mmCIF file of N, CA and C in Angstrom:
data_model
loop_
_atom_site.group_PDB
_atom_site.id
_atom_site.type_symbol
_atom_site.label_atom_id
_atom_site.label_comp_id
_atom_site.label_asym_id
_atom_site.label_seq_id
_atom_site.Cartn_x
_atom_site.Cartn_y
_atom_site.Cartn_z
ATOM 1 N N MET A 1 66.263 187.255 10.191
ATOM 2 C CA MET A 1 64.965 187.632 9.677
ATOM 3 C C MET A 1 64.999 189.126 9.387
ATOM 4 N N GLU A 2 64.490 189.473 8.229
ATOM 5 C CA GLU A 2 64.429 190.878 7.845
ATOM 6 C C GLU A 2 63.123 191.149 7.112
ATOM 7 N N PHE A 3 62.699 192.393 7.113
ATOM 8 C CA PHE A 3 61.523 192.786 6.346
ATOM 9 C C PHE A 3 61.984 193.260 4.988
ATOM 10 N N ARG A 4 61.426 192.666 3.917
ATOM 11 C CA ARG A 4 61.780 193.070 2.553
ATOM 12 C C ARG A 4 60.638 193.855 1.946
ATOM 13 N N GLU A 5 60.915 195.092 1.649
ATOM 14 C CA GLU A 5 59.913 195.991 1.062
ATOM 15 C C GLU A 5 59.418 195.478 -0.288
ATOM 16 N N ASP A 6 60.320 194.877 -1.103
ATOM 17 C CA ASP A 6 59.951 194.479 -2.464
ATOM 18 C C ASP A 6 58.862 193.417 -2.498
ATOM 19 N N ILE A 7 58.789 192.573 -1.475
ATOM 20 C CA ILE A 7 57.718 191.576 -1.442
ATOM 21 C C ILE A 7 56.749 191.814 -0.283
ATOM 22 N N GLY A 8 57.058 192.782 0.561
ATOM 23 C CA GLY A 8 56.172 193.148 1.654
ATOM 24 C C GLY A 8 56.025 192.075 2.716
ATOM 25 N N GLN A 9 57.094 191.315 2.947
ATOM 26 C CA GLN A 9 57.040 190.236 3.924
ATOM 27 C C GLN A 9 58.350 190.145 4.709
ATOM 28 N N TYR A 10 58.256 189.480 5.844
ATOM 29 C CA TYR A 10 59.446 189.145 6.611
ATOM 30 C C TYR A 10 60.055 187.902 5.981
ATOM 31 N N VAL A 11 61.359 187.912 5.791
ATOM 32 C CA VAL A 11 62.002 186.798 5.108
ATOM 33 C C VAL A 11 63.187 186.271 5.901
ATOM 34 N N PHE A 12 63.446 185.004 5.647
ATOM 35 C CA PHE A 12 64.602 184.327 6.216
ATOM 36 C C PHE A 12 65.136 183.428 5.114
ATOM 37 N N GLU A 13 66.400 183.602 4.750
ATOM 38 C CA GLU A 13 66.985 182.797 3.684
ATOM 39 C C GLU A 13 67.775 181.646 4.292
ATOM 40 N N TYR A 14 67.573 180.463 3.692
ATOM 41 C CA TYR A 14 68.246 179.261 4.186
ATOM 42 C C TYR A 14 68.407 178.287 3.030
ATOM 43 N N GLU A 15 69.637 177.814 2.809
ATOM 44 C CA GLU A 15 69.936 176.806 1.783
ATOM 45 C C GLU A 15 69.427 177.205 0.394
ATOM 46 N N GLY A 16 69.478 178.498 0.070
ATOM 47 C CA GLY A 16 69.042 178.958 -1.243
ATOM 48 C C GLY A 16 67.543 179.146 -1.386
ATOM 49 N N LEU A 17 66.805 178.949 -0.315
ATOM 50 C CA LEU A 17 65.355 179.151 -0.316
ATOM 51 C C LEU A 17 65.047 180.430 0.466
ATOM 52 N N ILE A 18 64.007 181.111 0.062
ATOM 53 C CA ILE A 18 63.545 182.291 0.786
ATOM 54 C C ILE A 18 62.236 181.910 1.479
ATOM 55 N N PHE A 19 62.204 182.024 2.784
ATOM 56 C CA PHE A 19 60.994 181.739 3.553
ATOM 57 C C PHE A 19 60.369 183.070 3.938
ATOM 58 N N ALA A 20 59.059 183.177 3.758
ATOM 59 C CA ALA A 20 58.394 184.469 3.947
ATOM 60 C C ALA A 20 57.170 184.339 4.854
ATOM 61 N N TRP A 21 56.963 185.388 5.648
ATOM 62 C CA TRP A 21 55.800 185.493 6.526
ATOM 63 C C TRP A 21 55.226 186.894 6.397
ATOM 64 N N ASP A 22 53.898 187.007 6.453
ATOM 65 C CA ASP A 22 53.249 188.321 6.424
ATOM 66 C C ASP A 22 53.536 189.100 7.697
ATOM 67 N N GLU A 23 53.520 188.407 8.814
ATOM 68 C CA GLU A 23 53.811 189.004 10.115
ATOM 69 C C GLU A 23 55.083 188.369 10.658
ATOM 70 N N GLU A 24 55.855 189.119 11.397
ATOM 71 C CA GLU A 24 57.079 188.564 11.968
ATOM 72 C C GLU A 24 56.724 187.429 12.929
ATOM 73 N N PRO A 25 57.288 186.236 12.712
ATOM 74 C CA PRO A 25 56.965 185.106 13.594
ATOM 75 C C PRO A 25 57.384 185.395 15.028
ATOM 76 N N GLU A 26 56.512 185.021 15.951
ATOM 77 C CA GLU A 26 56.804 185.249 17.368
ATOM 78 C C GLU A 26 57.698 184.150 17.928
ATOM 79 N N GLU A 27 57.582 182.937 17.378
ATOM 80 C CA GLU A 27 58.377 181.826 17.890
ATOM 81 C C GLU A 27 59.636 181.644 17.041
ATOM 82 N N ASP A 28 60.552 180.845 17.549
ATOM 83 C CA ASP A 28 61.770 180.528 16.817
ATOM 84 C C ASP A 28 61.398 179.634 15.629
ATOM 85 N N ILE A 29 61.775 180.041 14.443
ATOM 86 C CA ILE A 29 61.364 179.329 13.227
ATOM 87 C C ILE A 29 62.491 178.496 12.627
ATOM 88 N N GLN A 30 63.616 178.422 13.296
ATOM 89 C CA GLN A 30 64.767 177.701 12.761
ATOM 90 C C GLN A 30 64.439 176.243 12.441
ATOM 91 N N ASP A 31 63.805 175.542 13.360
ATOM 92 C CA ASP A 31 63.485 174.128 13.133
ATOM 93 C C ASP A 31 62.485 173.956 11.998
ATOM 94 N N THR A 32 61.489 174.822 11.946
ATOM 95 C CA THR A 32 60.498 174.764 10.865
ATOM 96 C C THR A 32 61.159 174.996 9.514
ATOM 97 N N VAL A 33 62.028 175.977 9.439
ATOM 98 C CA VAL A 33 62.724 176.297 8.193
ATOM 99 C C VAL A 33 63.598 175.123 7.753
ATOM 100 N N LYS A 34 64.337 174.542 8.671
ATOM 101 C CA LYS A 34 65.195 173.394 8.332
ATOM 102 C C LYS A 34 64.370 172.216 7.830
ATOM 103 N N THR A 35 63.266 171.934 8.482
ATOM 104 C CA THR A 35 62.392 170.840 8.059
ATOM 105 C C THR A 35 61.834 171.104 6.674
ATOM 106 N N LEU A 36 61.328 172.305 6.456
ATOM 107 C CA LEU A 36 60.771 172.648 5.146
ATOM 108 C C LEU A 36 61.829 172.578 4.047
ATOM 109 N N ALA A 37 63.015 173.095 4.307
ATOM 110 C CA ALA A 37 64.084 173.062 3.302
ATOM 111 C C ALA A 37 64.459 171.621 2.967
ATOM 112 N N ASN A 38 64.643 170.803 3.981
ATOM 113 C CA ASN A 38 64.977 169.395 3.736
ATOM 114 C C ASN A 38 63.895 168.702 2.925
ATOM 115 N N ASN A 39 62.646 168.932 3.281
ATOM 116 C CA ASN A 39 61.534 168.297 2.569
ATOM 117 C C ASN A 39 61.389 168.839 1.148
ATOM 118 N N TYR A 40 61.625 170.115 0.963
ATOM 119 C CA TYR A 40 61.556 170.697 -0.379
ATOM 120 C C TYR A 40 62.574 170.009 -1.297
ATOM 121 N N PHE A 41 63.817 169.939 -0.850
ATOM 122 C CA PHE A 41 64.851 169.338 -1.693
ATOM 123 C C PHE A 41 64.645 167.827 -1.861
ATOM 124 N N LYS A 42 64.159 167.185 -0.828
ATOM 125 C CA LYS A 42 63.885 165.742 -0.894
ATOM 126 C C LYS A 42 62.795 165.439 -1.936
ATOM 127 N N HIS A 43 61.824 166.320 -2.068
ATOM 128 C CA HIS A 43 60.686 166.106 -2.961
ATOM 129 C C HIS A 43 60.719 166.983 -4.219
ATOM 130 N N LEU A 44 61.876 167.573 -4.524
ATOM 131 C CA LEU A 44 61.958 168.483 -5.663
ATOM 132 C C LEU A 44 61.577 167.802 -6.977
ATOM 133 N N ASP A 45 61.994 166.571 -7.196
ATOM 134 C CA ASP A 45 61.612 165.883 -8.429
ATOM 135 C C ASP A 45 60.091 165.715 -8.524
ATOM 136 N N GLY A 46 59.443 165.386 -7.412
ATOM 137 C CA GLY A 46 57.983 165.272 -7.401
ATOM 138 C C GLY A 46 57.302 166.611 -7.624
ATOM 139 N N ILE A 47 57.880 167.667 -7.072
ATOM 140 C CA ILE A 47 57.345 169.012 -7.284
ATOM 141 C C ILE A 47 57.421 169.367 -8.768
ATOM 142 N N ILE A 48 58.562 169.073 -9.371
ATOM 143 C CA ILE A 48 58.731 169.368 -10.791
ATOM 144 C C ILE A 48 57.797 168.517 -11.638
ATOM 145 N N ASP A 49 57.636 167.235 -11.294
ATOM 146 C CA ASP A 49 56.681 166.388 -12.019
ATOM 147 C C ASP A 49 55.276 166.969 -11.964
ATOM 148 N N PHE A 50 54.913 167.561 -10.839
ATOM 149 C CA PHE A 50 53.608 168.195 -10.672
ATOM 150 C C PHE A 50 53.462 169.411 -11.598
ATOM 151 N N MET A 51 54.522 170.193 -11.748
ATOM 152 C CA MET A 51 54.479 171.414 -12.554
ATOM 153 C C MET A 51 54.705 171.162 -14.043
ATOM 154 N N LEU A 52 55.403 170.094 -14.371
ATOM 155 C CA LEU A 52 55.898 169.867 -15.726
ATOM 156 C C LEU A 52 54.839 169.887 -16.828
ATOM 157 N N PRO A 53 53.677 169.258 -16.659
ATOM 158 C CA PRO A 53 52.692 169.304 -17.750
ATOM 159 C C PRO A 53 52.291 170.726 -18.146
ATOM 160 N N ASP A 54 52.092 171.603 -17.176
ATOM 161 C CA ASP A 54 51.716 172.984 -17.476
ATOM 162 C C ASP A 54 52.881 173.772 -18.063
ATOM 163 N N ILE A 55 54.077 173.518 -17.579
ATOM 164 C CA ILE A 55 55.256 174.191 -18.123
ATOM 165 C C ILE A 55 55.455 173.785 -19.582
ATOM 166 N N LYS A 56 55.249 172.510 -19.883
ATOM 167 C CA LYS A 56 55.395 172.038 -21.269
ATOM 168 C C LYS A 56 54.360 172.674 -22.196
ATOM 169 N N LYS A 57 53.154 172.941 -21.684
ATOM 170 C CA LYS A 57 52.125 173.591 -22.506
ATOM 171 C C LYS A 57 52.570 174.966 -22.984
ATOM 172 N N ILE A 58 53.329 175.662 -22.149
ATOM 173 C CA ILE A 58 53.764 177.023 -22.464
ATOM 174 C C ILE A 58 55.122 177.034 -23.181
ATOM 175 N N TYR A 59 56.053 176.216 -22.710
ATOM 176 C CA TYR A 59 57.443 176.317 -23.172
ATOM 177 C C TYR A 59 57.905 175.143 -24.032
ATOM 178 N N GLY A 60 57.009 174.215 -24.354
ATOM 179 C CA GLY A 60 57.379 173.104 -25.224
ATOM 180 C C GLY A 60 58.059 171.968 -24.479
ATOM 181 N N GLN A 61 58.821 171.202 -25.212
ATOM 182 C CA GLN A 61 59.454 170.009 -24.654
ATOM 183 C C GLN A 61 60.637 170.361 -23.752
ATOM 184 N N VAL A 62 60.354 170.469 -22.483
ATOM 185 C CA VAL A 62 61.395 170.701 -21.482
ATOM 186 C C VAL A 62 61.485 169.473 -20.593
ATOM 187 N N THR A 63 62.647 169.264 -20.026
ATOM 188 C CA THR A 63 62.872 168.107 -19.163
ATOM 189 C C THR A 63 62.873 168.529 -17.696
ATOM 190 N N VAL A 64 62.883 167.550 -16.826
ATOM 191 C CA VAL A 64 62.998 167.812 -15.390
ATOM 192 C C VAL A 64 64.276 168.606 -15.117
ATOM 193 N N GLU A 65 65.357 168.227 -15.770
ATOM 194 C CA GLU A 65 66.625 168.940 -15.574
ATOM 195 C C GLU A 65 66.541 170.391 -16.061
ATOM 196 N N ASP A 66 65.837 170.629 -17.170
ATOM 197 C CA ASP A 66 65.632 172.004 -17.647
ATOM 198 C C ASP A 66 64.910 172.828 -16.584
ATOM 199 N N VAL A 67 63.891 172.238 -16.005
ATOM 200 C CA VAL A 67 63.116 172.953 -14.982
ATOM 201 C C VAL A 67 63.986 173.228 -13.760
ATOM 202 N N LYS A 68 64.760 172.241 -13.307
ATOM 203 C CA LYS A 68 65.643 172.446 -12.155
ATOM 204 C C LYS A 68 66.598 173.612 -12.397
ATOM 205 N N ARG A 69 67.151 173.682 -13.592
ATOM 206 C CA ARG A 69 68.108 174.741 -13.922
ATOM 207 C C ARG A 69 67.453 176.115 -14.003
ATOM 208 N N ASN A 70 66.190 176.159 -14.373
ATOM 209 C CA ASN A 70 65.548 177.437 -14.694
ATOM 210 C C ASN A 70 64.546 177.958 -13.667
ATOM 211 N N LEU A 71 64.303 177.229 -12.597
ATOM 212 C CA LEU A 71 63.303 177.679 -11.628
ATOM 213 C C LEU A 71 63.715 178.923 -10.859
ATOM 214 N N GLY A 72 64.983 179.063 -10.543
ATOM 215 C CA GLY A 72 65.405 180.172 -9.692
ATOM 216 C C GLY A 72 65.079 179.890 -8.235
ATOM 217 N N ARG A 73 65.313 180.863 -7.389
ATOM 218 C CA ARG A 73 65.084 180.681 -5.951
ATOM 219 C C ARG A 73 63.590 180.733 -5.642
ATOM 220 N N PRO A 74 63.103 179.753 -4.924
ATOM 221 C CA PRO A 74 61.695 179.798 -4.534
ATOM 222 C C PRO A 74 61.483 180.662 -3.293
ATOM 223 N N ILE A 75 60.313 181.261 -3.241
ATOM 224 C CA ILE A 75 59.865 181.943 -2.029
ATOM 225 C C ILE A 75 58.796 181.053 -1.412
ATOM 226 N N VAL A 76 59.075 180.534 -0.227
ATOM 227 C CA VAL A 76 58.149 179.658 0.476
ATOM 228 C C VAL A 76 57.366 180.509 1.459
ATOM 229 N N ASP A 77 56.093 180.740 1.156
ATOM 230 C CA ASP A 77 55.202 181.514 2.016
ATOM 231 C C ASP A 77 54.498 180.518 2.926
ATOM 232 N N TYR A 78 55.066 180.322 4.098
ATOM 233 C CA TYR A 78 54.590 179.283 5.007
ATOM 234 C C TYR A 78 53.165 179.556 5.496
ATOM 235 N N ASP A 79 52.853 180.799 5.819
ATOM 236 C CA ASP A 79 51.520 181.139 6.333
ATOM 237 C C ASP A 79 50.417 180.794 5.335
ATOM 238 N N ASN A 80 50.677 181.032 4.055
ATOM 239 C CA ASN A 80 49.665 180.816 3.024
ATOM 240 C C ASN A 80 49.838 179.506 2.260
ATOM 241 N N GLY A 81 50.876 178.730 2.591
ATOM 242 C CA GLY A 81 51.088 177.443 1.941
ATOM 243 C C GLY A 81 51.357 177.564 0.449
ATOM 244 N N LYS A 82 52.200 178.522 0.072
ATOM 245 C CA LYS A 82 52.490 178.746 -1.348
ATOM 246 C C LYS A 82 53.994 178.787 -1.585
ATOM 247 N N VAL A 83 54.386 178.298 -2.744
ATOM 248 C CA VAL A 83 55.759 178.451 -3.209
ATOM 249 C C VAL A 83 55.695 179.229 -4.516
ATOM 250 N N THR A 84 56.475 180.305 -4.596
ATOM 251 C CA THR A 84 56.472 181.189 -5.753
ATOM 252 C C THR A 84 57.878 181.277 -6.326
ATOM 253 N N TYR A 85 57.945 181.227 -7.648
ATOM 254 C CA TYR A 85 59.216 181.377 -8.354
ATOM 255 C C TYR A 85 59.142 182.670 -9.171
ATOM 256 N N CYS A 86 59.660 183.747 -8.620
ATOM 257 C CA CYS A 86 59.663 185.040 -9.304
ATOM 258 C C CYS A 86 60.877 185.192 -10.212
ATOM 259 N N GLU A 87 61.903 184.379 -10.002
ATOM 260 C CA GLU A 87 63.161 184.502 -10.732
ATOM 261 C C GLU A 87 63.335 183.403 -11.781
ATOM 262 N N GLN A 88 62.256 182.748 -12.190
ATOM 263 C CA GLN A 88 62.394 181.663 -13.171
ATOM 264 C C GLN A 88 63.011 182.201 -14.458
ATOM 265 N N LEU A 89 63.762 181.352 -15.156
ATOM 266 C CA LEU A 89 64.532 181.787 -16.323
ATOM 267 C C LEU A 89 63.944 181.358 -17.662
ATOM 268 N N PHE A 90 62.735 180.834 -17.683
ATOM 269 C CA PHE A 90 62.124 180.458 -18.955
ATOM 270 C C PHE A 90 61.773 181.701 -19.782
ATOM 271 N N ASP A 91 61.385 182.775 -19.098
ATOM 272 C CA ASP A 91 61.117 184.055 -19.740
ATOM 273 C C ASP A 91 61.253 185.140 -18.679
ATOM 274 N N ASP A 92 60.993 186.363 -19.043
ATOM 275 C CA ASP A 92 61.164 187.447 -18.075
ATOM 276 C C ASP A 92 59.845 188.079 -17.634
ATOM 277 N N CYS A 93 58.737 187.368 -17.845
ATOM 278 C CA CYS A 93 57.464 188.015 -17.512
ATOM 279 C C CYS A 93 56.496 187.149 -16.703
ATOM 280 N N HIS A 94 56.791 185.884 -16.456
ATOM 281 C CA HIS A 94 55.857 185.030 -15.742
ATOM 282 C C HIS A 94 56.361 184.679 -14.348
ATOM 283 N N ILE A 95 55.420 184.406 -13.481
ATOM 284 C CA ILE A 95 55.689 183.935 -12.132
ATOM 285 C C ILE A 95 55.035 182.567 -12.006
ATOM 286 N N PHE A 96 55.791 181.601 -11.500
ATOM 287 C CA PHE A 96 55.262 180.256 -11.259
ATOM 288 C C PHE A 96 54.886 180.166 -9.787
ATOM 289 N N GLU A 97 53.776 179.456 -9.506
ATOM 290 C CA GLU A 97 53.334 179.326 -8.119
ATOM 291 C C GLU A 97 52.518 178.056 -7.940
ATOM 292 N N PHE A 98 52.684 177.423 -6.789
ATOM 293 C CA PHE A 98 51.825 176.299 -6.418
ATOM 294 C C PHE A 98 51.551 176.354 -4.923
ATOM 295 N N GLU A 99 50.534 175.621 -4.518
ATOM 296 C CA GLU A 99 50.189 175.525 -3.103
ATOM 297 C C GLU A 99 50.621 174.172 -2.570
ATOM 298 N N PHE A 100 51.087 174.167 -1.325
ATOM 299 C CA PHE A 100 51.419 172.907 -0.659
ATOM 300 C C PHE A 100 50.516 172.741 0.557
ATOM 301 N N MET A 101 50.077 171.502 0.750
ATOM 302 C CA MET A 101 49.093 171.222 1.791
ATOM 303 C C MET A 101 49.707 170.599 3.043
ATOM 304 N N ASP A 102 50.997 170.244 2.964
ATOM 305 C CA ASP A 102 51.670 169.642 4.112
ATOM 306 C C ASP A 102 53.135 170.078 4.105
ATOM 307 N N ASP A 103 53.782 169.971 5.245
ATOM 308 C CA ASP A 103 55.176 170.395 5.361
ATOM 309 C C ASP A 103 56.142 169.470 4.626
ATOM 310 N N ALA A 104 55.663 168.339 4.151
ATOM 311 C CA ALA A 104 56.513 167.385 3.441
ATOM 312 C C ALA A 104 56.546 167.632 1.935
ATOM 313 N N PHE A 105 55.750 168.558 1.444
ATOM 314 C CA PHE A 105 55.637 168.851 0.009
ATOM 315 C C PHE A 105 55.218 167.614 -0.788
ATOM 316 N N GLU A 106 54.363 166.819 -0.188
ATOM 317 C CA GLU A 106 53.832 165.639 -0.879
ATOM 318 C C GLU A 106 52.432 165.893 -1.431
ATOM 319 N N LYS A 107 51.703 166.828 -0.825
ATOM 320 C CA LYS A 107 50.350 167.167 -1.275
ATOM 321 C C LYS A 107 50.390 168.565 -1.882
ATOM 322 N N LEU A 108 50.345 168.612 -3.206
ATOM 323 C CA LEU A 108 50.458 169.874 -3.934
ATOM 324 C C LEU A 108 49.203 170.128 -4.741
ATOM 325 N N GLN A 109 48.893 171.395 -4.975
ATOM 326 C CA GLN A 109 47.729 171.719 -5.803
ATOM 327 C C GLN A 109 47.879 173.111 -6.402
ATOM 328 N N TYR A 110 47.060 173.387 -7.405
ATOM 329 C CA TYR A 110 46.897 174.698 -8.020
ATOM 330 C C TYR A 110 48.174 175.320 -8.545
ATOM 331 N N PHE A 111 48.888 174.624 -9.395
ATOM 332 C CA PHE A 111 50.045 175.246 -10.034
ATOM 333 C C PHE A 111 49.547 176.269 -11.052
ATOM 334 N N SER A 112 50.194 177.437 -11.069
ATOM 335 C CA SER A 112 49.812 178.467 -12.051
ATOM 336 C C SER A 112 51.058 179.146 -12.605
ATOM 337 N N ILE A 113 50.893 179.617 -13.819
ATOM 338 C CA ILE A 113 51.905 180.437 -14.483
ATOM 339 C C ILE A 113 51.215 181.758 -14.766
ATOM 340 N N ASP A 114 51.595 182.781 -14.009
ATOM 341 C CA ASP A 114 50.942 184.082 -14.114
ATOM 342 C C ASP A 114 51.885 185.108 -14.705
ATOM 343 N N GLY A 115 51.310 186.095 -15.333
ATOM 344 C CA GLY A 115 52.151 187.165 -15.837
ATOM 345 C C GLY A 115 51.519 187.866 -16.896
#
């Protein structure tokens, strides 16, 4: 776990995902991180299906595979229930973000493309 000045949060990287907290977690977060990472990858197609209609509005006819290739590393903000893609490759000026309501990434809401 380290504090990253660029995002102003404590981060822990695991399996290509960045997990972030506003305050340094007091408890051991290894099990939580492993569960979240497994669930994220298990439900990635569903996550992309959730985002795809809005992505298509901006970037045209893209496929699930296009989105997988271009999302970049997600930042999972566990405290706030948000996943942010600051490194997406569709363009160099937008940030993708959605909220998750459960640790299984089955209940998603409020996808946005900001920039």
